[in-house]
Coordinates of C-alpha atoms in Angstrom, one line a residue:
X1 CA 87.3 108.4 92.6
X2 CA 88.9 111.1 90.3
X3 CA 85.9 113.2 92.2
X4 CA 87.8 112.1 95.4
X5 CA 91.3 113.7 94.2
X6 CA 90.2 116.6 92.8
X7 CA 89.0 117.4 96.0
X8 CA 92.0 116.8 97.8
X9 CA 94.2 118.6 94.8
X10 CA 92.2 121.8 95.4
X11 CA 92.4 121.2 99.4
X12 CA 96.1 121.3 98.8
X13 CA 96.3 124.3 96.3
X14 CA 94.0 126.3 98.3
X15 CA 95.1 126.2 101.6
X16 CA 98.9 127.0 102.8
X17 CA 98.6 124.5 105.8
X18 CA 101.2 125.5 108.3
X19 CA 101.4 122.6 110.7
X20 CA 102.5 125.0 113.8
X21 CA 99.3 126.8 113.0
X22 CA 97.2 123.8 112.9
X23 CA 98.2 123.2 116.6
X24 CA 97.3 126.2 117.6
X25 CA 94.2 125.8 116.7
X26 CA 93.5 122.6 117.7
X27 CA 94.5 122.1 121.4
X28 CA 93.5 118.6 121.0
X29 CA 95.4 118.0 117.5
X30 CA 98.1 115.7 119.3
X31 CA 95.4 113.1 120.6
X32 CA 93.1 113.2 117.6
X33 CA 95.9 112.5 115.6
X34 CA 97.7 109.8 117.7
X35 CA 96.2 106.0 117.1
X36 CA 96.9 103.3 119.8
X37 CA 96.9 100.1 119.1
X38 CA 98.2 96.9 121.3
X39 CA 101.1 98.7 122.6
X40 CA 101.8 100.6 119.3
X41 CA 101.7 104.4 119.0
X42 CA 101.2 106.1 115.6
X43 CA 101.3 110.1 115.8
X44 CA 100.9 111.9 112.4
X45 CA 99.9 115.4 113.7
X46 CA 103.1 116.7 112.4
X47 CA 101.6 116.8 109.1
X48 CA 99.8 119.4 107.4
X49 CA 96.4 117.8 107.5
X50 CA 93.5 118.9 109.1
X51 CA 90.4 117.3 109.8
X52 CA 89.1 118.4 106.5
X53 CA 91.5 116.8 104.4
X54 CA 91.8 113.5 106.5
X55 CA 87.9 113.1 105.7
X56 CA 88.8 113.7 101.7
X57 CA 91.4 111.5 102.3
X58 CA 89.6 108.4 103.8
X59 CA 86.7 108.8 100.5
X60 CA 89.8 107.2 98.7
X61 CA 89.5 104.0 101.1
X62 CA 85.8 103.0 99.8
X63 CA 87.1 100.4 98.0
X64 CA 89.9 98.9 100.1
X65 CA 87.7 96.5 102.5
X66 CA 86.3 94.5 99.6
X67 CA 90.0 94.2 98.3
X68 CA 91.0 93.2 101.7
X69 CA 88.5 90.1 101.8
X70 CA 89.4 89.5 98.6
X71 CA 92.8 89.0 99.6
X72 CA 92.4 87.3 102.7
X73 CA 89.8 84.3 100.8
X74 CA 92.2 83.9 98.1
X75 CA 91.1 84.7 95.0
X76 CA 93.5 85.4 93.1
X77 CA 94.3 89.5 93.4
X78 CA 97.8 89.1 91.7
X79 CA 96.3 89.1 88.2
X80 CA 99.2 89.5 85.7
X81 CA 101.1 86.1 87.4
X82 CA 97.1 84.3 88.1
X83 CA 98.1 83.8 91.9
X84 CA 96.5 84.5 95.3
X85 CA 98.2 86.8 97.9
X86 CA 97.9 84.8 101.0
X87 CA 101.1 85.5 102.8
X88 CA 99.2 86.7 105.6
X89 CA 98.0 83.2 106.0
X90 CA 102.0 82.3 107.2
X91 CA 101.6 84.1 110.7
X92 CA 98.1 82.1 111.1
X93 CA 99.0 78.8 111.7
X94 CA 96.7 78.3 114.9
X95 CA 93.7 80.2 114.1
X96 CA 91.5 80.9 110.8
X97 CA 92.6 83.8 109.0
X98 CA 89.4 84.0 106.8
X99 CA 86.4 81.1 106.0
X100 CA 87.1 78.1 104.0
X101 CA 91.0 79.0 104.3
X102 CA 91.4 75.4 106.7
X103 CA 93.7 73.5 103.8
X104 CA 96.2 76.7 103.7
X105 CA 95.9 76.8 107.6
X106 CA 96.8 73.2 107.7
X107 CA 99.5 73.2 105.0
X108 CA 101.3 76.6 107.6
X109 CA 101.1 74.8 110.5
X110 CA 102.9 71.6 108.5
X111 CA 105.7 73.6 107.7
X112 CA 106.1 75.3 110.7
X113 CA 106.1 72.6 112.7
X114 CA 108.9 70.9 110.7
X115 CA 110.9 74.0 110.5
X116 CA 110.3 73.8 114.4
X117 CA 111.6 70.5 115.2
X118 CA 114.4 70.7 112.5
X119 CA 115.1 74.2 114.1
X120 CA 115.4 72.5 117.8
X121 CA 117.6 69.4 116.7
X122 CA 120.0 72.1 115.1
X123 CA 120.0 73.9 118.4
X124 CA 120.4 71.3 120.8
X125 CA 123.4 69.7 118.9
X126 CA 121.1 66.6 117.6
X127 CA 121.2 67.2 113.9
X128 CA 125.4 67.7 113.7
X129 CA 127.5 69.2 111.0
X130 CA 130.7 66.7 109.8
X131 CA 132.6 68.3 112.7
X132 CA 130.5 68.8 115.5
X133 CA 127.3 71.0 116.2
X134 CA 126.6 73.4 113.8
X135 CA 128.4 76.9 115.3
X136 CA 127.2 78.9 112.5
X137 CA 124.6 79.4 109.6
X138 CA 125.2 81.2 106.2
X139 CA 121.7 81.7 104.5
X140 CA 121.9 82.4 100.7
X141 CA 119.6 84.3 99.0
X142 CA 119.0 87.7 97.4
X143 CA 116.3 90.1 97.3
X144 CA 113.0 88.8 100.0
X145 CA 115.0 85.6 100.8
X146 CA 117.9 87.9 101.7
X147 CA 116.7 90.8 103.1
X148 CA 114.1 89.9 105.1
X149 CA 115.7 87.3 107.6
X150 CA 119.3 89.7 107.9
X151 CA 117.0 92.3 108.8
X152 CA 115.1 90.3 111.5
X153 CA 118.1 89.0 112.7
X154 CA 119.7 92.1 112.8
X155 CA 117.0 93.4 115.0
X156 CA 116.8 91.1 117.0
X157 CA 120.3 90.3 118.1
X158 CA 119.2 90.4 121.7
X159 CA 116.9 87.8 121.3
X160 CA 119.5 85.4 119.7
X161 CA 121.0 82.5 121.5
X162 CA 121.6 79.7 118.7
X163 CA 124.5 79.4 116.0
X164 CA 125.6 82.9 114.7
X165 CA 123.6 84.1 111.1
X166 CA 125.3 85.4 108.3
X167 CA 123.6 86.5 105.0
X168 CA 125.3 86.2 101.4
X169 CA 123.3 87.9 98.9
X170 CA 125.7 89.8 96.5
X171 CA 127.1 87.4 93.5
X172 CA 130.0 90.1 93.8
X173 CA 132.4 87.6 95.4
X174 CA 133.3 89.3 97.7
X175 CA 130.2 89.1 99.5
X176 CA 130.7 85.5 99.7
X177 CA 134.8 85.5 100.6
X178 CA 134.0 87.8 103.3
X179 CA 131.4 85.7 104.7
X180 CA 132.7 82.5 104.9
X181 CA 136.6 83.7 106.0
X182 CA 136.8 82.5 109.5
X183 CA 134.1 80.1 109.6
X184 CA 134.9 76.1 110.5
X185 CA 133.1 74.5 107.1
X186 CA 132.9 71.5 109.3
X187 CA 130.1 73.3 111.4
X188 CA 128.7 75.6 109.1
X189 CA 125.5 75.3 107.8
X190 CA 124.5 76.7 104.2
X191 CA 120.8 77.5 103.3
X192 CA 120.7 77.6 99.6
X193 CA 117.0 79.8 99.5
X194 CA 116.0 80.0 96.4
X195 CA 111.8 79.5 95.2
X196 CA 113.0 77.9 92.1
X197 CA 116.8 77.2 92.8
X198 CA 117.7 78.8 89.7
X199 CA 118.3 82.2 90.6
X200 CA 121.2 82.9 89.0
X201 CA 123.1 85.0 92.0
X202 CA 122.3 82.7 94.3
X203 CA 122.7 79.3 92.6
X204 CA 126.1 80.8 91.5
X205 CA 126.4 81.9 95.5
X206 CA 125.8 78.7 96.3
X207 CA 128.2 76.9 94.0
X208 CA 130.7 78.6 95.1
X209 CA 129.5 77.4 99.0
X210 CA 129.4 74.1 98.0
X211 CA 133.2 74.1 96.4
X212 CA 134.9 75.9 99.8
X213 CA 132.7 72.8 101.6
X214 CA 133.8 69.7 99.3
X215 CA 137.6 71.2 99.8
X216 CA 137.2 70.7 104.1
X217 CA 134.5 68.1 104.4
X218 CA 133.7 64.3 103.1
X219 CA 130.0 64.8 102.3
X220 CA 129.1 68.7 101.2
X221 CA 125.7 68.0 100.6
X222 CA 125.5 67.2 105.0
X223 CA 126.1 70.6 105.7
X224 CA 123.3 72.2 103.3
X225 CA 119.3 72.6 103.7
X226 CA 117.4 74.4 101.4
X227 CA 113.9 76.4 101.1
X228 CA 112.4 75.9 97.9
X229 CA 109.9 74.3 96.3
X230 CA 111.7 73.0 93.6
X231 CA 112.1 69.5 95.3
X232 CA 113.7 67.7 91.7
X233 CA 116.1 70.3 91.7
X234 CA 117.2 70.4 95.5
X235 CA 117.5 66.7 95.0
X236 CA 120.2 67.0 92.2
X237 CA 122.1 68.7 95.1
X238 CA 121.3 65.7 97.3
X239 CA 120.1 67.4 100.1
X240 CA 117.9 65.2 102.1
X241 CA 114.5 66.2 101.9
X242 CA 113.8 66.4 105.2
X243 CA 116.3 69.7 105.1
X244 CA 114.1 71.4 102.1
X245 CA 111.2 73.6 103.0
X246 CA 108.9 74.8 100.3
X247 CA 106.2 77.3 100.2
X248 CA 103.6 78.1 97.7
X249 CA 103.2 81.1 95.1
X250 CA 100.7 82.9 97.0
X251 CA 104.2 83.8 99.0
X252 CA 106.0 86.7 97.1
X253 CA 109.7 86.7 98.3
X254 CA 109.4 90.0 99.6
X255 CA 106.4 89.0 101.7
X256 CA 108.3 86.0 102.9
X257 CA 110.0 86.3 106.0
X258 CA 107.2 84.7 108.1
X259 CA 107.5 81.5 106.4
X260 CA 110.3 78.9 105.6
X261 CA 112.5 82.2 104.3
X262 CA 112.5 82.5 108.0
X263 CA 114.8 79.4 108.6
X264 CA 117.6 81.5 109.4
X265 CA 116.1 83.9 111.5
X266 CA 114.5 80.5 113.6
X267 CA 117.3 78.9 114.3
X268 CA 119.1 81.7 115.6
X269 CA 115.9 83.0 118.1
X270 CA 114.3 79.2 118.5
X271 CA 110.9 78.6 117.4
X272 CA 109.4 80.0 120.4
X273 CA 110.0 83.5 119.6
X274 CA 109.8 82.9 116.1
X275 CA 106.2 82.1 116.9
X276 CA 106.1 85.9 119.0
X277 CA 107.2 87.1 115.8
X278 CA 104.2 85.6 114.1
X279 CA 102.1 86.9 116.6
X280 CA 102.9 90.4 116.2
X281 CA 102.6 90.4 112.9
X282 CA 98.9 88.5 113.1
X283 CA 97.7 91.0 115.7
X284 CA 98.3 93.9 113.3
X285 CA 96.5 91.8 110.9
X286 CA 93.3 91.6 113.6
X287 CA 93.8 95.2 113.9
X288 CA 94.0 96.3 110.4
X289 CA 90.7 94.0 109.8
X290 CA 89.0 95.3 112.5
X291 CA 89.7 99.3 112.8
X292 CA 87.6 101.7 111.2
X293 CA 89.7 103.2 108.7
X294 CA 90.0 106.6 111.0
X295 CA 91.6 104.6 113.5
X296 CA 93.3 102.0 111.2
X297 CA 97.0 102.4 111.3
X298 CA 98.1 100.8 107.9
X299 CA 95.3 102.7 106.6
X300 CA 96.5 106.1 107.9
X301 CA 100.2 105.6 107.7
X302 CA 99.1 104.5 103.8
X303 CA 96.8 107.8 103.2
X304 CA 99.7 110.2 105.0
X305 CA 102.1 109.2 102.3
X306 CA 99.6 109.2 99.1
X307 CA 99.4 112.9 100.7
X308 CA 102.4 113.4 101.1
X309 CA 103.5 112.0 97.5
X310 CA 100.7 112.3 95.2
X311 CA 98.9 115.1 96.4
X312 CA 101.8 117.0 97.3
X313 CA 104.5 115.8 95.1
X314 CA 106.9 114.9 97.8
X315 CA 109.0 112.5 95.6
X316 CA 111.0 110.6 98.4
X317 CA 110.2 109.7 101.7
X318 CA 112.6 108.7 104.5
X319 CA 112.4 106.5 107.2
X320 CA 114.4 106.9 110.2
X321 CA 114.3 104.4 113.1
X322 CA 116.4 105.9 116.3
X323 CA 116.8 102.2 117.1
X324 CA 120.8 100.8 115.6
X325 CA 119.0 97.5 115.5
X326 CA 116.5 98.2 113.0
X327 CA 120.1 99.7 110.5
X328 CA 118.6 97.3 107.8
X329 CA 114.8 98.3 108.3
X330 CA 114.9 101.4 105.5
X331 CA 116.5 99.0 103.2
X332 CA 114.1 96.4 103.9
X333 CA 111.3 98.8 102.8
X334 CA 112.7 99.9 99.9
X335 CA 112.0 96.9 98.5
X336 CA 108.6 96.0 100.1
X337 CA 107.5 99.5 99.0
X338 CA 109.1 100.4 95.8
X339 CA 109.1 96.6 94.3
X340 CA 105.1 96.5 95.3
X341 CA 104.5 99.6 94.0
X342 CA 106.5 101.3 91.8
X343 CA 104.7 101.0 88.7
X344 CA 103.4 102.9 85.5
X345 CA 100.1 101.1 84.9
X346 CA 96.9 100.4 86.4
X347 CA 95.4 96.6 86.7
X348 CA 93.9 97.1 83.8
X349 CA 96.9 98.0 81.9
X350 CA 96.2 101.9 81.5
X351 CA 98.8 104.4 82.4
X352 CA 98.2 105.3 85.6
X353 CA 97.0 109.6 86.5
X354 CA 98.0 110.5 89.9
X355 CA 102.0 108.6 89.9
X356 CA 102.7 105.5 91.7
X357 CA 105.0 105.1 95.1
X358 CA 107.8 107.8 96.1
X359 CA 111.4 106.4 96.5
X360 CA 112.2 105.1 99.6
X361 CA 115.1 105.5 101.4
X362 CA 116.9 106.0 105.0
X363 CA 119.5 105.3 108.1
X364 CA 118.9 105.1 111.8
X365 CA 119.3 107.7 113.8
X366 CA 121.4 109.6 115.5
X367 CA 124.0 108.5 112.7
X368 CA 121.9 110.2 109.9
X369 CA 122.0 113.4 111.8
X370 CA 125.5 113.8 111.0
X371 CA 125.0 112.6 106.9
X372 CA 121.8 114.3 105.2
X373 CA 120.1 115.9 107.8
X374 CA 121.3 119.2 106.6
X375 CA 119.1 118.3 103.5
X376 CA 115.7 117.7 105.1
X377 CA 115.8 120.6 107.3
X378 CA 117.3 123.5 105.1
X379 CA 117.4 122.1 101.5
X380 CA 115.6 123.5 98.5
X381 CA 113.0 119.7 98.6
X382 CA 110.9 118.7 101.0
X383 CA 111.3 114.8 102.7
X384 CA 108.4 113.7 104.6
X385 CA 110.2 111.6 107.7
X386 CA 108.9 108.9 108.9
X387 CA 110.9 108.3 112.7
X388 CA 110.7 105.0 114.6
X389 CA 111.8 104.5 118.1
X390 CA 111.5 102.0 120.9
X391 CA 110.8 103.5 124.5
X392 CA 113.4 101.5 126.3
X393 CA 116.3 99.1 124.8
X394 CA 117.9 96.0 125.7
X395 CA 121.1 97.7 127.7
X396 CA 119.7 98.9 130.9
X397 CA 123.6 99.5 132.3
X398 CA 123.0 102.1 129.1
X399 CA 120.2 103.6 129.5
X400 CA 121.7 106.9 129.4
X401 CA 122.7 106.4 126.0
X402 CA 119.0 105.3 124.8
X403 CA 117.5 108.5 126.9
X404 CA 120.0 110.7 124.8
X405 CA 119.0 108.8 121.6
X406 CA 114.9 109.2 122.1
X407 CA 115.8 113.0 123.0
X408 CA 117.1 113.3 119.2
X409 CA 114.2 111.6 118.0
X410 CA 111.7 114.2 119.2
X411 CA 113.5 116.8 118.9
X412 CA 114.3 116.2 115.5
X413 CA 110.7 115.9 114.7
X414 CA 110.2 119.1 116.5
X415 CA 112.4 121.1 114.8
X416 CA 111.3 119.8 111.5
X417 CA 108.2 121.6 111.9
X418 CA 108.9 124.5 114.0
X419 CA 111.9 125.7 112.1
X420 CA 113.5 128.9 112.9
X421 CA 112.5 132.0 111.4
X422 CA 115.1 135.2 109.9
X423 CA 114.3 137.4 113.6
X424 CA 115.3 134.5 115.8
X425 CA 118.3 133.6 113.7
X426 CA 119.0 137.4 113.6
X427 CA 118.8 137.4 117.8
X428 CA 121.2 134.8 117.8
X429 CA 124.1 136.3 116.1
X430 CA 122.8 139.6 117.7
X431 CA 123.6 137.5 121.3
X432 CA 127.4 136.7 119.8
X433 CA 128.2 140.3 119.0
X434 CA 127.3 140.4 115.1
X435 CA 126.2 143.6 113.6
X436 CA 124.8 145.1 110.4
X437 CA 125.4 143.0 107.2
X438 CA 127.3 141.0 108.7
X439 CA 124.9 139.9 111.5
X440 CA 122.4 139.3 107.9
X441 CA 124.2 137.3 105.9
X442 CA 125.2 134.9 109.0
X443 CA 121.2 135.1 110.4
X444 CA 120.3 133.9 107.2
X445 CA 122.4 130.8 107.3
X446 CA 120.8 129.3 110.3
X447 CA 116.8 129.7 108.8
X448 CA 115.5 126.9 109.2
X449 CA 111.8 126.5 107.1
X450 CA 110.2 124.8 109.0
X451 CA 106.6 123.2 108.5
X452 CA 108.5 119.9 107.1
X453 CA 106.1 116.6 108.0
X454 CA 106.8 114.2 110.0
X455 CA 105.3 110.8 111.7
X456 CA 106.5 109.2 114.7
X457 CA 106.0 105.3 115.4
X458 CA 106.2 104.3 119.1
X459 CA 107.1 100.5 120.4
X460 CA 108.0 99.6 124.0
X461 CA 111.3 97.6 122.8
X462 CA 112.3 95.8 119.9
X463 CA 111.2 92.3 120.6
X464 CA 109.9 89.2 118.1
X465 CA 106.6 90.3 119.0
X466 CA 106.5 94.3 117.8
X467 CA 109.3 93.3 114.8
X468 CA 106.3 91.1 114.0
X469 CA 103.9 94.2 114.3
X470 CA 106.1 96.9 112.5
X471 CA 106.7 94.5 109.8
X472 CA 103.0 93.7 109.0
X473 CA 102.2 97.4 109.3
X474 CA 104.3 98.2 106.7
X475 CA 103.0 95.3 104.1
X476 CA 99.4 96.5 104.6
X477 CA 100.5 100.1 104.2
X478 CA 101.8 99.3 100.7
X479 CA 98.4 97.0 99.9
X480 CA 96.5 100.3 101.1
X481 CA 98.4 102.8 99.0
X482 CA 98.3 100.2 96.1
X483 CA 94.4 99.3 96.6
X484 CA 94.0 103.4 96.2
X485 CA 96.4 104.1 93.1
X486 CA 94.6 100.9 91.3
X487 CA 98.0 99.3 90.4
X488 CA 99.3 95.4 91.5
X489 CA 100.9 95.4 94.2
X490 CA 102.5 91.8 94.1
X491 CA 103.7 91.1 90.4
X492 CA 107.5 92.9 90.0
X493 CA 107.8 93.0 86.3
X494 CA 110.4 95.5 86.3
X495 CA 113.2 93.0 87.5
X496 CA 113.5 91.1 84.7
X497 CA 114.5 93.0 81.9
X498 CA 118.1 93.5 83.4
X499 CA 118.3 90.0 84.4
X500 CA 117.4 88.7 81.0
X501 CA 120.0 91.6 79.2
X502 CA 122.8 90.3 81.5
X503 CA 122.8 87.1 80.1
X504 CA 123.1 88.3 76.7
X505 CA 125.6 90.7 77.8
X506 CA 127.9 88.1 79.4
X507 CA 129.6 86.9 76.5
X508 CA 130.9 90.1 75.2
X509 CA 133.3 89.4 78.9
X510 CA 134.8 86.7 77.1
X511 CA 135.5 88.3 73.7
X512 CA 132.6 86.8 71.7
X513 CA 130.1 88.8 69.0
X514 CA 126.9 89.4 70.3
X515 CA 124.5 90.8 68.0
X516 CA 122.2 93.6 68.5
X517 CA 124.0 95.3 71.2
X518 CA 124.6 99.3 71.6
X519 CA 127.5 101.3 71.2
X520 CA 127.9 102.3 74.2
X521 CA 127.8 98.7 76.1
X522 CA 130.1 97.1 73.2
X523 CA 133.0 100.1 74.6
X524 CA 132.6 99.9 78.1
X525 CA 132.8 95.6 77.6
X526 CA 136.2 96.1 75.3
X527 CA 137.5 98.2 78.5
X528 CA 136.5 95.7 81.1
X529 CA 138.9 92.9 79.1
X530 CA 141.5 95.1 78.6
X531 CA 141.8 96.3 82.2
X532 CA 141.2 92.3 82.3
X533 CA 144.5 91.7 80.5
X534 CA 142.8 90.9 77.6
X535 CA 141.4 87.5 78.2
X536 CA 138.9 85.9 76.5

């Protein structure tokens, strides 16, 4: 494999791609590097690989089927926790995903068929809060059982004809004030979500819930459900079992959103379209099985950015969906990407040679246009842009206004990699009566580079069923990259080590010795309680 990189090092230092160039020599570069796939449209020819390089790129992939199967039978691929990544095996529930995997289809269809009928008796007004149907939900949760369902229901608002979602997440209470002000607690429904429910943010969320409930209603405990799997603990809550939904470890929160994480996101779509959900996301898992890697999206989309980012030392990537429904997507994938892989080691515990993922970050469009555009097309770094769009939206009285916003999206693209050169720039001020230095030192502001890479993904319309598609595209995009660089993918070690400090921390808030701390944390505690009023 080091063979494999090498190769694509010295591709990189020894050719000055221009990506203008490469289409003009190429008059069928647009096709040949467009994939289709149920609907889906994946163009990365505005990228400065050629043929050449996609073939060195695709010798990194020898690997990556065997580490698919061996995902997709269970063994257990998560090797610093001992646990099987099987979260594909949540948007399965009617069909086999892989041999012998009948007991995990069984144990998914289980669960969603209770979450289904509890779901249905929440919508129809059957299963009641202490003052009447339930008008609203407030899931709880942080991190996968946060971002996952406000994203989904975010984008797909349309599609949304139940009680109204909200989403808690920060233990800043504000978070939680701001939430629940308004809401009748006598019809609001709190999902505690929590794997172990001892996650300290949201068990302190949660608390909090269950205090503005007991001050409005007789029974507190009637207005909760919960999705964990720690039964003994939900139970010291007394919420009635038949409201808890549990899901194994082979389900990493961030890879959780098709299962019981999902509640939320259920009850506000019904369990009908929560099941299109599924299916989009199991159709790109038929496609990224079945593809040949040339023609694999996840594959590609995952070999553009090791390109992009460890070949040619990009170190961010944006992601820029010119749809105001998907607002919470970027955020979404900042942690599905740079949780999964942003590591330092290898499997085997070595340090790893080539980097690990890029940073991850983004807005929709055309909003970002006015914010840090200015960056990505004149500043000093490059930032490869992934842009998303959907061909038609959900207003057709407004259809003007989605015309307009696709418009931006290509031309954005467009102008990423034509650019504009110093003579053009020069014409242009030449055209508003500029002259001599003058006419310079103004042409020279309006240069724009050019050459900067792009990708364009294509949906009809954000529905359940391409959410479900653009979601799984993006989790086997960071198993690909992650399969490649050698690393896990699924453990998150690097989360702890602030959670474990902040416990030890706390004290010093109250006024109490606590050994071993720096300098520097010991001042800025002493200034919190004084701008406190001193208390201890």
């Amino acid at each position: 494999m080091d063979a494999v990189w090498d190769r694509l090092t010295a591709l990189h230092q020894a050719s000055a791609l221009n990506i203008p160039a490469l289409f003009a020599a190429d008059p069928d570069r647009a096709e040949g590097f467009t994939i289709r796939a149920d609907g889906m449209v994946f163009d990365y020819s505005k990228t400065a690989i050629d043929r050449e390089t996609r073939d060195a790129l695709l010798a990194l992939t020898a690997d990556l089927n065997a580490r698919r199967d061996a995902m997709l039978s269970g063994e257990k691929i998560n090797e610093t926790e001992g646990r099987a990544v099987l979260h594909a095996a949540l948007r399965h529930p009617d069909t086999p995903l892989w041999p012998g995997g009948e007991a995990v289809r069984a144990g998914v269809a289980a669960t969603l068929a209770r979450m289904a009928s509890f779901a249905t008796h929440i919508r129809d007004g059957e299963i009641r809060g202490q003052g009447g149907a339930f008008t609203d939900v407030v899931n709880i949760g942080i991190g996968g059982s946060d971002l996952g369902p406000a994203m989904a229901a975010r984008a797909l608002t349309p599609y949304q004809d139940g009680p109204r979602l909200h989403f808690v997440s920060n233990v800043d209470g504000a978070d939680l004030a701001d939430t629940l002000r308004g809401l009748d607690p006598a019809r609001t429904l709190v999902i505690v979500a929590s794997k172990t429910f001892t996650t300290i943010e949201t068990m302190t969320n949660a608390r909090s819930a269950q205090d503005w409930l007991a001050a409005h209603v007789d029974d507190p405990a009637q207005q909760f459900a919960a999705v964990s799997s720690a039964t003994d603990k939900t139970a010291e809550w007394s919420i009635d079992p038949d409201r808890v939904f549990g899901f194994e470890d082979w389900v990493g929160g961030r890879y959780s959103v098709w299962g019981p994480i999902g509640l939320s996101l259920m009850l506000g779509i019904g369990p009908q379209r929560f099941r299109e959900f599924l299916r989009g996301g199991a159709a790109m898992d038929d496609h990224f099985r079945s593809a040949p890697h040339a023609r694999n999206m996840p594959v590609m989309l995952a070999l553009v950015g090791l390109w992009h980012h460890q070949i040619c030392g990009y170190p961010t990537r944006a992601v820029l969906p010119y749809a105001q429904r998907l607002g919470r997507l970027p955020a979404y994938l900042q942690q599905l990407e740079m949780e999964s892989n942003g590591k330092r080691v290898a499997m085997d515990g070595s340090d790893l040679t080539h980097g690990s993922g890029p940073v991850v970050w983004g807005e929709p469009g055309t909003n970002g246009q006015h914010a840090f555009y200015q960056l990505i097309h004149q500043g000093t770094q490059i930032v490869p842009c992934e842009f998303i769009a959907a061909a038609c939206g959900h207003e057709p009285a407004l259809d003007h206004h989605h015309k307009l916003l696709l418009a931006n999206c290509l031309a954005q693209s467009e102008a990423l990699m034509r650019g504009r050169d110093l003579d053009e720039a020069r014409q242009l001020m030449a055209a508003q009566g500029l002259t001599g230095a003058e006419l310079d030192r103004q042409a020279r502001h309006r240069v724009f580079p050019g050459n900067r890479p792009s990708t364009t993904l294509l949906v009809r319309q954000v529905t359940p069923y391409t959410l479900g598609q653009i979601i799984a595209l993006y989790e086997h995009r960071v198993f690909v990259e992650g399969v490649v660089l050698g690393l896990n993918s699924f453990d998150q070690w690097g989360v702890e080590l602030g959670k474990e400090l902040a416990k030890s921390v706390a004290p010093l808030l109250d006024g109490k010795t606590v050994p071993d701390q720096d300098a520097s944390t010991l001042s800025l505690a002493e200034a919190l309680r004084e701008m406190r009023g001193g208390e201890g």
